[in-house]
Amino acid sequence: MSVSSAAPTGILARVADDIASLPADQWDACAGPANPFVSHGFLSAMEESGSVGPGTGWKSLPIIIEDKAGKIAACLPSYLKSHSQGEYIFDQQWAHAYENAGGQYYPKIQIAAPFSPVPGPRLLLRDASLAVPLLRAAEQLAENNGVSSVHATFISEDQLDHFREAGWMIRTDSQFHWRNDGYESFDDFLSALSSRKRKAVRRERSKAQEAVDIIHLSGDDIQPHHWDSFWEFYQDTGMRKWGQPYLTRSAFDLLQQKMANKLLLIFAMQDGAPVAGALNIIGTETLYGRYWGCTHNIPFLHFEICYYQAIDAAIARGLKTVEAGAQGSHKLARGYQPVPTWSAHYIVDPGFRQAIAHYLDRERQAVAADIEFLADMGPFKKSV
């Protein structure tokens, strides 16, 4: 695929073969340290493990702009997609509508952290003035190659104005995040809940903890046999949720090699053997819960391992937020509050773009009303 000059005149963008072939220090200088999912380590692990690449429907298509010295000044983690799987922002109805009208929706270009419904920067910028030119390059790449659309999913709020300036359409959705309001312990957090909800959480934790021992592993403490156990959990969950797991076994080994100090495995143990586990990734301010699985059905263990232990870990590390993945209104009763998430979309066909714009206007209103309703239903004490 080709892309040439991007507005304004004189700024050139190009498509690299993949992220793994680009200098890690230059990529990470643009990405910044806060969000591990746009780091060179995470994204190159997806490529090198075969989780992204031939046969997956994800073709790596990073767009970069270089400075006069030939160093990366701005970049996009972008992919040519032949389906809409592994994105967690659902556009299959758009695809059906466009194809029913005689168009071809796939392939499309996806700007994302693969398989990760994690808000974060999508425009990776060492030079902020290159934000819109980078988006113009993505638009031109689509138009030059007969691609229907470009989609940037789970955009951090502070980058929305760049997409608006470029004229992209903004879509709103929601997730449930836990916020650390200066809590010194889990009991301190519980004191903020209503009495009934506080008792329910304590009962769930007690039931789960009486059945298992729980351990936290990070960095070099995570050994290959731990990943073997977690792979078994991940496969079970992946086959039930998606039909087949998105990540390969080697993805976990590569993540260990490239970013071990950012990984937190939480295991439930019985008789010295893991029976359930959750993988979390540690950012500078946020703990990101990613994958969970089990071989034993133990009441409330999912809540304990994925939500309550994550809160414990965040408080211990002084982190501001726990993000426990996409969807899940059951998180509300466990102290996770509804928050908006955003994506941005560029549709090449003017008629289709207008139809999508009308749809998004209605959807935004519905999402805002849903967030407001759920926030009122939360477990926290009501202000008098």
PDB file of C-alpha atoms in Angstrom, residues 164 168-173 342-343 356-371:
ATOM      1  CA  ARG A 164     -12.183  16.599  15.453  1.00  0.00           C
ATOM      2  CA  TRP A 168     -13.269  12.573  11.799  1.00  0.00           C
ATOM      3  CA  MET A 169     -16.547  11.400  13.346  1.00  0.00           C
ATOM      4  CA  ILE A 170     -16.456  10.655  17.080  1.00  0.00           C
ATOM      5  CA  ARG A 171     -18.207   7.616  18.531  1.00  0.00           C
ATOM      6  CA  THR A 172     -18.938   7.193  22.246  1.00  0.00           C
ATOM      7  CA  ASP A 173     -19.165   3.990  24.267  1.00  0.00           C
ATOM      8  CA  TRP A 342     -14.226   7.205  22.424  1.00  0.00           C
ATOM      9  CA  SER A 343     -13.344   6.135  18.921  1.00  0.00           C
ATOM     10  CA  ILE A 356     -22.960   6.991   9.907  1.00  0.00           C
ATOM     11  CA  ALA A 357     -22.894  10.562  11.236  1.00  0.00           C
ATOM     12  CA  HIS A 358     -26.672  10.481  11.804  1.00  0.00           C
ATOM     13  CA  TYR A 359     -26.393   7.142  13.570  1.00  0.00           C
ATOM     14  CA  LEU A 360     -23.607   8.382  15.846  1.00  0.00           C
ATOM     15  CA  ASP A 361     -25.632  11.430  16.903  1.00  0.00           C
ATOM     16  CA  ARG A 362     -28.391   9.159  18.223  1.00  0.00           C
ATOM     17  CA  GLU A 363     -25.985   6.655  19.743  1.00  0.00           C
ATOM     18  CA  ARG A 364     -24.097   9.325  21.713  1.00  0.00           C
ATOM     19  CA  GLN A 365     -27.320  10.460  23.361  1.00  0.00           C
ATOM     20  CA  ALA A 366     -28.217   6.899  24.334  1.00  0.00           C
ATOM     21  CA  VAL A 367     -24.753   6.177  25.751  1.00  0.00           C
ATOM     22  CA  ALA A 368     -24.743   9.400  27.798  1.00  0.00           C
ATOM     23  CA  ALA A 369     -28.146   8.552  29.275  1.00  0.00           C
ATOM     24  CA  ASP A 370     -26.988   5.025  30.090  1.00  0.00           C
ATOM     25  CA  ILE A 371     -23.854   6.269  31.867  1.00  0.00           C
TER      26      ILE A 371
END
